[in-house]
Structures are given as C-alpha cells and as structure tokens.
Amino acid sequence: DTVEHLVGSASEEQRQELAVPRGAMHPASIANTLRAAVSAYSNVTIGLLSTLVVLSLLGQISSVYYFLALTPGNVIPPLVHLQTLLTAGFLETNWLLLAVDAVALTFAGGVLEPLWGATKYLEFVVVVNVFGCLMVAIVYINAYILTRDVRILFVQCNGFTCALAGFTVAYKQTNPQKKLTAPILGVSIDARFAPAIFTSVTVALHLLGAVGLHVPLMAMQGILVAWVFLRFFQTKEDVRGDPSDNFTFADLFPSNLQPTVSVVGGRVYSVADSLKLVPQHSRAYDLSQPSTVKTTHTSSDSERRKKMALRDLEKRMEAATAVPSPPDAKIVVPDPMPPQQAATDSTAPATLMSDDAD
C-alpha cells in the first residue's frame, strides 16, 4: 500500500524514473552524457568523424563501395572517377580500424586544431587524404607500366591511413620533444620517431597478412605529402612553410640513414627548385645542408618585421616615460668663476715656472 501511494502521488517524470530498472541509465541521462561528449569537440572534428562513419557505413554496400574506393585504373581516362581521391580516404571497411581511426582523429583534433585553427586543421586533413591517395594511384600506375600486369590497375584502396600518417608528422613538428604513451601497452614513443614507427607497423601488418599492400603504401605517401605540405605550403602568421633544422626530410628517418637521405633529398630539392616546383619562401634552404640557412626576405616578411620593430620601439618609449625621476634629485650648477680669480689662477703656473728657473 505504501509503494502504491508513493507511485500514485509521484509526477509523470518521477514515474518514468521509477520504471527504469536498477543499474540502468535513464534515457535523459544518456542524452545528457552524449550531449556533453559531443560539445567537448569542435564542429570540424565532429564533421570529420561523421564523414568517416557515414562513408564507412555506405561502403558496406558493394555497389556503393565501387564508387567510393580508389581504383587506380579508374582515375585515368576513360572513366576518371576523381571523387574517389576524396572519398577513399574516409572509407574504412574494417570496424576495428574504424575505431582506431576515430580515436586518433579526436586526439589529433584536440592537439592540432588549437594550434592551427579549425580551417588550417581541416585543410591539412583534406590535403593529406586527397594527395596521398593520388600518390598511391600514381605508384600503381607506374607499377603497371613496368610490369604490364592489368590486375594492378584494379586494386581497390581505401582507409584513413594517409591522414593517420600525416598526424604523426604534424605531431612530430609541433611536439618534437614530447613522448606518446600507449595506455594499454604501457610503452612510451618519442614523437620524433612516430612517422617511422607508424610505417613499420603498417609494413609488419601487411607481412602478417592482416592488411593489404595499399595500407603501407598509403602510410608512406601520407607521410611524404604531410611533410611537403607542412615544410613548403602551410601558412602561419604570414610565413609559408617550416624551414627549421629539426624538420628536414632526413629527420623522418633513423639516425643511421639520415646522411644518405640528406644527400638524396638535397639533389631532389635542387631538381625541383630548377623546375620551379618549389614555392618561394621567406627563407631559402638546402635539404642536404640543413644547418646552412640563407635568408631572402620577401616583402610580406619585411613588413611584418617592421611592424614588430615599431611595436618594440613603442613599448620601450612607454617604459622610459613611465619611470619617475627621484624626488630628491637636484641639478647643481656651479657658480661661474670670477674674472679676477680666473686671471690669478692662470698666472700662477707661470710664476712658479719663473721661480724654478731662478
């Protein structure tokens, strides 16, 4: 009777709460939890996650997968399915890899987006995905030209691997001294070696038969495209690229391979520069000699330096005028010497000299 009385006197919302089994969450609590989780991420991160999940779900349909996945033979005429360069990078057919992609995307969004801004972060993800897939298609097309094996042209590639590889390069650039810790494995990874370790993992998975050959290829091309974009093209505060000595192409490799890679990279850079493929920077540099930096300032860089110098000068002038003079400080001007005393002082040495002579 007491229970019936309590239920009868309760409101409608309280009745719904009483109807929920013990240990289960109320639907309103679940909605609030999801709303709080979503509000913790930016619109760009949520949009990229949504695109990744939606395209992965659509890719489960075989007829739709054909128009979303990258097929090297379909990128060239007569079909020219260029949309696959964009969609293939957001298409994941393995649910375990999809979960890994989602975690990595949210982590990268929390680290990179506050540093670059939403637009730059979105630009980086799209550029690495599109041009990484394009480079993979070029690799397969060249392999077909060498082998004349038609099956190579119709290998289907997909996955978020290019972007994941690009995140390792971006993290290396922004946090070169930090370490990544895997909570499950309990292993700390130096950020400098993240691209090389990621590539090694994809190669090992391919050798074990867990993933196809396109996965390590996408990892390598994603690292290459991300480095080229961050090194030469990304603009931050009116400065294009990152010519710092600790972000050379050779620095992506183990230390024992860096001298060889530096020589090869320097020659490739020289050829690209002669063909006008490398954009003009505020600073010019040579990949083979990263410690030698020749400064050639552009007009925008000069204007920026002038503004900084003017701001510095204004701050110094304000600091100088803000310092009060001591209250007891007085300027004492000595009285002028009387003319007669001055004449006497001037003739004294002559008198002394005449006395000495006598």
Short mmCIF file of C-alpha atoms in Angstrom, two decimals:
data_model
loop_
_atom_site.label_atom_id
_atom_site.label_comp_id
_atom_site.label_asym_id
_atom_site.label_seq_id
_atom_site.Cartn_x
_atom_site.Cartn_y
_atom_site.Cartn_z
CA ASP A 1 0.00 0.00 0.00
CA THR A 2 2.87 2.40 0.82
CA VAL A 3 4.52 1.75 -2.54
CA GLU A 4 1.24 2.26 -4.42
CA HIS A 5 0.68 5.50 -2.52
CA LEU A 6 4.15 6.77 -3.47
CA VAL A 7 3.69 5.85 -7.12
CA GLY A 8 0.24 7.41 -7.25
CA SER A 9 1.42 10.69 -5.74
CA ALA A 10 4.54 10.91 -7.96
CA SER A 11 4.70 13.10 -11.05
CA GLU A 12 4.96 11.74 -14.57
CA GLU A 13 8.75 12.26 -14.74
CA GLN A 14 9.19 10.57 -11.37
CA ARG A 15 7.09 7.61 -12.55
CA GLN A 16 9.38 7.23 -15.57
CA GLU A 17 12.41 7.26 -13.30
CA LEU A 18 10.79 4.64 -11.03
CA ALA A 19 10.09 2.46 -14.08
CA VAL A 20 13.80 2.32 -15.01
CA PRO A 21 15.43 -0.90 -13.73
CA ARG A 22 18.06 -0.60 -11.06
CA GLY A 23 21.56 -0.24 -12.53
CA ALA A 24 20.29 1.11 -15.87
CA MET A 25 20.75 4.69 -17.01
CA HIS A 26 17.73 6.87 -17.61
CA PRO A 27 17.27 7.96 -21.27
CA ALA A 28 17.57 11.59 -20.21
CA SER A 29 20.91 10.82 -18.52
CA ILE A 30 22.15 9.08 -21.66
CA ALA A 31 21.13 12.06 -23.80
CA ASN A 32 22.88 14.48 -21.45
CA THR A 33 26.02 12.33 -21.49
CA LEU A 34 26.06 12.20 -25.28
CA ARG A 35 25.41 15.94 -25.49
CA ALA A 36 28.33 16.66 -23.15
CA ALA A 37 30.60 14.32 -25.11
CA VAL A 38 29.72 15.99 -28.40
CA SER A 39 30.16 19.52 -27.01
CA ALA A 40 33.70 18.62 -25.95
CA TYR A 41 34.79 18.51 -29.61
CA SER A 42 34.78 21.18 -32.29
CA ASN A 43 32.50 21.25 -35.30
CA VAL A 44 35.40 20.31 -37.58
CA THR A 45 36.24 17.20 -35.58
CA ILE A 46 32.59 16.18 -35.38
CA GLY A 47 32.20 16.76 -39.13
CA LEU A 48 35.26 14.65 -39.97
CA LEU A 49 34.09 11.88 -37.64
CA SER A 50 30.61 11.94 -39.16
CA THR A 51 32.03 11.79 -42.68
CA LEU A 52 34.25 8.86 -41.72
CA VAL A 53 31.39 6.90 -40.13
CA VAL A 54 28.82 7.63 -42.85
CA LEU A 55 31.10 6.71 -45.75
CA SER A 56 32.24 3.58 -43.93
CA LEU A 57 28.62 2.52 -43.47
CA LEU A 58 27.82 3.24 -47.12
CA GLY A 59 30.91 1.28 -48.14
CA GLN A 60 29.32 -1.90 -46.81
CA ILE A 61 27.14 -1.86 -49.92
CA SER A 62 29.19 -3.38 -52.73
CA SER A 63 27.71 -1.22 -55.49
CA VAL A 64 28.39 1.95 -53.48
CA TYR A 65 31.86 0.79 -52.46
CA TYR A 66 32.88 0.73 -56.13
CA PHE A 67 32.22 4.49 -56.43
CA LEU A 68 33.88 5.36 -53.11
CA ALA A 69 37.06 3.27 -53.06
CA LEU A 70 40.18 4.26 -55.00
CA THR A 71 40.81 2.18 -58.12
CA PRO A 72 43.98 3.35 -59.94
CA GLY A 73 42.65 2.27 -63.34
CA ASN A 74 39.50 4.36 -62.83
CA VAL A 75 41.38 7.57 -62.06
CA ILE A 76 42.83 7.76 -65.58
CA PRO A 77 40.73 8.01 -68.78
CA PRO A 78 38.26 6.89 -69.93
CA LEU A 79 36.40 6.73 -66.56
CA VAL A 80 38.23 9.37 -64.47
CA HIS A 81 36.50 8.81 -61.12
CA LEU A 82 38.27 11.71 -59.38
CA GLN A 83 35.79 11.75 -56.49
CA THR A 84 37.43 8.58 -55.18
CA LEU A 85 40.57 10.61 -54.34
CA LEU A 86 38.47 12.35 -51.69
CA THR A 87 36.14 9.57 -50.56
CA ALA A 88 38.65 6.70 -50.39
CA GLY A 89 40.49 8.34 -47.51
CA PHE A 90 37.30 8.45 -45.41
CA LEU A 91 36.18 4.92 -46.24
CA GLU A 92 37.04 2.17 -43.74
CA THR A 93 35.63 -1.34 -44.13
CA ASN A 94 37.30 -2.83 -41.05
CA TRP A 95 35.38 -1.97 -37.88
CA LEU A 96 38.42 -2.34 -35.64
CA LEU A 97 40.41 0.05 -37.82
CA LEU A 98 37.42 2.40 -37.86
CA ALA A 99 37.53 2.57 -34.06
CA VAL A 100 41.28 3.27 -34.17
CA ASP A 101 40.70 5.99 -36.77
CA ALA A 102 38.01 7.64 -34.62
CA VAL A 103 40.24 7.71 -31.53
CA ALA A 104 43.21 9.06 -33.49
CA LEU A 105 41.05 11.72 -35.16
CA THR A 106 39.68 13.02 -31.87
CA PHE A 107 43.17 13.04 -30.34
CA ALA A 108 44.66 14.90 -33.32
CA GLY A 109 41.80 17.38 -33.26
CA GLY A 110 42.45 18.14 -29.60
CA VAL A 111 46.18 18.68 -30.23
CA LEU A 112 46.44 20.29 -33.67
CA GLU A 113 43.26 22.32 -34.01
CA PRO A 114 44.01 24.64 -31.03
CA LEU A 115 47.44 25.35 -32.56
CA TRP A 116 46.42 25.84 -36.19
CA GLY A 117 42.76 26.77 -36.03
CA ALA A 118 39.77 24.90 -37.42
CA THR A 119 40.32 25.95 -41.04
CA LYS A 120 44.01 25.00 -41.13
CA TYR A 121 43.30 21.70 -39.44
CA LEU A 122 40.56 20.79 -41.91
CA GLU A 123 42.78 21.90 -44.79
CA PHE A 124 45.58 19.63 -43.59
CA VAL A 125 43.34 16.54 -43.30
CA VAL A 126 41.78 17.05 -46.74
CA VAL A 127 45.09 17.80 -48.50
CA VAL A 128 46.86 14.79 -47.00
CA ASN A 129 43.97 12.45 -47.81
CA VAL A 130 43.46 13.64 -51.39
CA PHE A 131 47.07 13.95 -52.48
CA GLY A 132 48.09 10.85 -50.54
CA CYS A 133 45.52 8.81 -52.49
CA LEU A 134 46.70 10.45 -55.71
CA MET A 135 50.29 9.43 -54.99
CA VAL A 136 49.16 5.84 -54.30
CA ALA A 137 47.34 5.77 -57.64
CA ILE A 138 50.48 7.05 -59.39
CA VAL A 139 52.55 4.30 -57.75
CA TYR A 140 50.16 1.60 -59.00
CA ILE A 141 50.02 3.10 -62.49
CA ASN A 142 53.81 3.16 -62.69
CA ALA A 143 53.91 -0.44 -61.48
CA TYR A 144 51.54 -1.37 -64.29
CA ILE A 145 53.75 0.39 -66.84
CA LEU A 146 56.75 -1.61 -65.63
CA THR A 147 55.05 -5.00 -65.31
CA ARG A 148 52.16 -4.77 -67.79
CA ASP A 149 50.00 -6.60 -65.27
CA VAL A 150 46.45 -5.31 -65.72
CA ARG A 151 45.37 -6.54 -62.29
CA ILE A 152 47.47 -3.80 -60.68
CA LEU A 153 45.23 -1.13 -62.18
CA PHE A 154 42.13 -2.54 -60.49
CA VAL A 155 43.40 -2.94 -56.94
CA GLN A 156 40.89 -1.20 -54.69
CA CYS A 157 42.34 1.01 -51.95
CA ASN A 158 40.61 2.67 -49.03
CA GLY A 159 41.25 3.70 -45.45
CA PHE A 160 42.12 6.63 -43.21
CA THR A 161 45.79 5.62 -43.29
CA CYS A 162 47.06 8.70 -45.14
CA ALA A 163 45.59 11.04 -42.54
CA LEU A 164 46.87 8.90 -39.65
CA ALA A 165 50.38 9.02 -41.13
CA GLY A 166 50.04 12.76 -41.60
CA PHE A 167 49.09 13.17 -37.94
CA THR A 168 52.38 11.55 -36.89
CA VAL A 169 54.32 14.08 -38.99
CA ALA A 170 52.30 17.01 -37.63
CA TYR A 171 52.77 15.81 -34.06
CA LYS A 172 56.49 15.47 -34.65
CA GLN A 173 56.58 19.06 -35.93
CA THR A 174 54.53 20.61 -33.12
CA ASN A 175 55.82 18.48 -30.21
CA PRO A 176 59.32 17.29 -31.13
CA GLN A 177 60.40 16.76 -27.50
CA LYS A 178 57.30 15.02 -26.20
CA LYS A 179 56.53 11.34 -25.93
CA LEU A 180 53.40 9.40 -26.83
CA THR A 181 52.30 6.86 -24.23
CA ALA A 182 50.14 3.87 -25.13
CA PRO A 183 47.99 3.19 -22.03
CA ILE A 184 47.25 -0.42 -22.95
CA LEU A 185 50.81 -1.40 -23.87
CA GLY A 186 52.50 0.90 -21.38
CA VAL A 187 55.09 1.94 -23.97
CA SER A 188 56.39 5.50 -24.46
CA ILE A 189 57.20 6.57 -28.02
CA ASP A 190 59.35 9.56 -28.85
CA ALA A 191 57.45 11.96 -31.10
CA ARG A 192 60.48 12.24 -33.39
CA PHE A 193 60.19 8.56 -34.33
CA ALA A 194 56.38 8.45 -34.68
CA PRO A 195 56.32 8.51 -38.53
CA ALA A 196 58.95 5.76 -38.83
CA ILE A 197 57.24 3.60 -36.20
CA PHE A 198 53.84 4.03 -37.84
CA THR A 199 55.23 2.99 -41.22
CA SER A 200 56.99 -0.01 -39.67
CA VAL A 201 53.74 -1.13 -38.02
CA THR A 202 51.81 -1.00 -41.30
CA VAL A 203 54.55 -2.94 -43.10
CA ALA A 204 54.55 -5.56 -40.34
CA LEU A 205 50.75 -5.90 -40.53
CA HIS A 206 50.99 -6.41 -44.29
CA LEU A 207 53.68 -9.08 -43.91
CA LEU A 208 51.45 -10.86 -41.40
CA GLY A 209 48.56 -10.78 -43.87
CA ALA A 210 46.37 -8.53 -41.72
CA VAL A 211 46.15 -5.68 -44.26
CA GLY A 212 46.72 -5.27 -47.97
CA LEU A 213 49.72 -3.75 -49.69
CA HIS A 214 47.87 -0.49 -50.17
CA VAL A 215 47.95 0.22 -46.41
CA PRO A 216 51.76 0.64 -46.07
CA LEU A 217 51.78 2.47 -49.40
CA MET A 218 49.16 4.91 -48.11
CA ALA A 219 51.17 5.35 -44.91
CA MET A 220 54.34 6.22 -46.84
CA GLN A 221 52.58 8.60 -49.20
CA GLY A 222 50.68 10.22 -46.34
CA ILE A 223 53.95 10.93 -44.53
CA LEU A 224 55.51 12.35 -47.70
CA VAL A 225 52.54 14.58 -48.55
CA ALA A 226 52.18 15.81 -44.96
CA TRP A 227 55.86 16.71 -44.74
CA VAL A 228 55.85 18.53 -48.11
CA PHE A 229 52.71 20.46 -47.16
CA LEU A 230 53.98 21.48 -43.72
CA ARG A 231 57.50 22.20 -44.97
CA PHE A 232 56.64 24.31 -48.03
CA PHE A 233 52.97 25.28 -48.26
CA GLN A 234 51.21 25.73 -44.93
CA THR A 235 50.99 29.39 -43.96
CA LYS A 236 51.12 30.56 -40.34
CA GLU A 237 51.27 34.24 -39.43
CA ASP A 238 52.12 35.32 -42.99
CA VAL A 239 55.06 32.88 -43.10
CA ARG A 240 54.87 29.97 -45.52
CA GLY A 241 56.36 26.62 -44.60
CA ASP A 242 58.62 25.49 -41.79
CA PRO A 243 62.34 25.72 -42.69
CA SER A 244 63.56 24.75 -39.21
CA ASP A 245 66.60 22.49 -38.98
CA ASN A 246 64.80 19.84 -36.90
CA PHE A 247 62.12 19.31 -39.56
CA THR A 248 64.18 18.21 -42.55
CA PHE A 249 63.16 15.24 -44.67
CA ALA A 250 66.13 13.23 -43.39
CA ASP A 251 64.91 13.79 -39.84
CA LEU A 252 61.95 11.49 -40.61
CA PHE A 253 64.35 8.54 -40.86
CA PRO A 254 66.54 6.75 -38.31
CA SER A 255 69.83 8.46 -37.49
CA ASN A 256 71.97 5.90 -39.34
CA LEU A 257 70.09 6.59 -42.59
CA GLN A 258 69.95 10.37 -42.30
CA PRO A 259 73.29 11.16 -44.07
CA THR A 260 72.29 9.17 -47.17
CA VAL A 261 68.77 10.57 -47.19
CA SER A 262 70.16 14.10 -46.83
CA VAL A 263 72.26 13.73 -49.97
CA VAL A 264 69.41 12.23 -51.99
CA GLY A 265 66.92 14.79 -50.64
CA GLY A 266 69.25 17.66 -51.49
CA ARG A 267 69.54 16.53 -55.10
CA VAL A 268 65.78 16.04 -55.44
CA TYR A 269 65.22 19.50 -53.98
CA SER A 270 67.70 21.04 -56.41
CA VAL A 271 65.92 19.44 -59.37
CA ALA A 272 62.50 20.54 -58.09
CA ASP A 273 63.78 24.06 -57.49
CA SER A 274 65.23 24.27 -61.01
CA LEU A 275 61.87 23.18 -62.44
CA LYS A 276 60.09 25.88 -60.38
CA LEU A 277 58.13 23.23 -58.47
CA VAL A 278 59.13 24.61 -55.07
CA PRO A 279 57.32 27.80 -53.99
CA GLN A 280 59.18 30.90 -52.88
CA HIS A 281 59.66 31.12 -49.12
CA SER A 282 60.62 33.80 -46.71
CA ARG A 283 63.77 31.75 -46.18
CA ALA A 284 65.61 29.57 -48.67
CA TYR A 285 67.41 26.44 -47.58
CA ASP A 286 69.05 23.29 -48.86
CA LEU A 287 67.89 19.88 -47.69
CA SER A 288 71.37 18.40 -47.93
CA GLN A 289 72.76 21.09 -45.59
CA PRO A 290 70.00 21.88 -43.08
CA SER A 291 72.31 23.90 -40.85
CA THR A 292 73.10 26.40 -43.62
CA VAL A 293 70.16 28.79 -43.97
CA LYS A 294 70.26 31.68 -46.41
CA THR A 295 67.77 34.42 -45.62
CA THR A 296 65.98 36.05 -48.54
CA HIS A 297 63.16 38.06 -47.04
CA THR A 298 60.03 38.72 -49.05
CA SER A 299 58.04 41.94 -48.94
CA SER A 300 55.44 40.47 -46.59
CA ASP A 301 58.14 39.26 -44.24
CA SER A 302 59.80 42.69 -44.26
CA GLU A 303 56.52 44.41 -43.46
CA ARG A 304 55.92 42.02 -40.60
CA ARG A 305 59.40 42.70 -39.21
CA LYS A 306 58.87 46.46 -39.49
CA LYS A 307 55.63 46.24 -37.53
CA MET A 308 57.30 44.15 -34.84
CA ALA A 309 60.18 46.65 -34.60
CA LEU A 310 57.75 49.58 -34.30
CA ARG A 311 55.78 47.83 -31.56
CA ASP A 312 59.01 47.08 -29.71
CA LEU A 313 60.13 50.70 -30.00
CA GLU A 314 56.78 52.00 -28.73
CA LYS A 315 56.94 49.68 -25.72
CA ARG A 316 60.43 50.86 -24.87
CA MET A 317 59.41 54.52 -25.15
CA GLU A 318 56.39 53.94 -22.92
CA ALA A 319 58.57 52.16 -20.35
CA ALA A 320 61.09 55.03 -20.41
CA THR A 321 58.44 57.71 -19.91
CA ALA A 322 56.72 55.72 -17.17
CA VAL A 323 59.84 55.70 -14.91
CA PRO A 324 59.58 58.72 -12.49
CA SER A 325 62.64 60.79 -11.63
CA PRO A 326 63.80 60.68 -7.99
CA PRO A 327 62.13 63.43 -5.91
CA ASP A 328 65.36 64.48 -4.16
CA ALA A 329 67.42 64.67 -7.31
CA LYS A 330 68.66 68.20 -7.94
CA ILE A 331 70.85 69.55 -10.64
CA VAL A 332 73.54 71.75 -9.11
CA VAL A 333 75.09 74.29 -11.47
CA PRO A 334 78.44 75.61 -10.17
CA ASP A 335 78.83 79.36 -9.90
CA PRO A 336 80.96 80.89 -12.58
CA MET A 337 84.48 81.74 -11.52
CA PRO A 338 85.10 85.48 -11.01
CA PRO A 339 87.28 87.04 -13.70
CA GLN A 340 90.00 88.22 -11.29
CA GLN A 341 90.33 84.77 -9.66
CA ALA A 342 90.46 83.16 -13.08
CA ALA A 343 93.25 85.53 -14.12
CA THR A 344 95.16 84.81 -10.91
CA ASP A 345 94.82 81.04 -11.38
CA SER A 346 96.01 81.32 -14.95
CA THR A 347 99.17 83.29 -13.99
CA ALA A 348 100.07 81.08 -11.05
CA PRO A 349 101.75 78.35 -13.07
CA ALA A 350 103.82 80.92 -14.94
CA THR A 351 105.08 82.44 -11.65
CA LEU A 352 106.02 79.01 -10.33
CA MET A 353 107.95 78.24 -13.50
CA SER A 354 109.92 81.53 -13.25
CA ASP A 355 110.82 80.84 -9.61
CA ASP A 356 112.07 77.37 -10.55
CA ALA A 357 114.14 78.79 -13.34
CA ASP A 358 115.82 81.23 -10.93
#
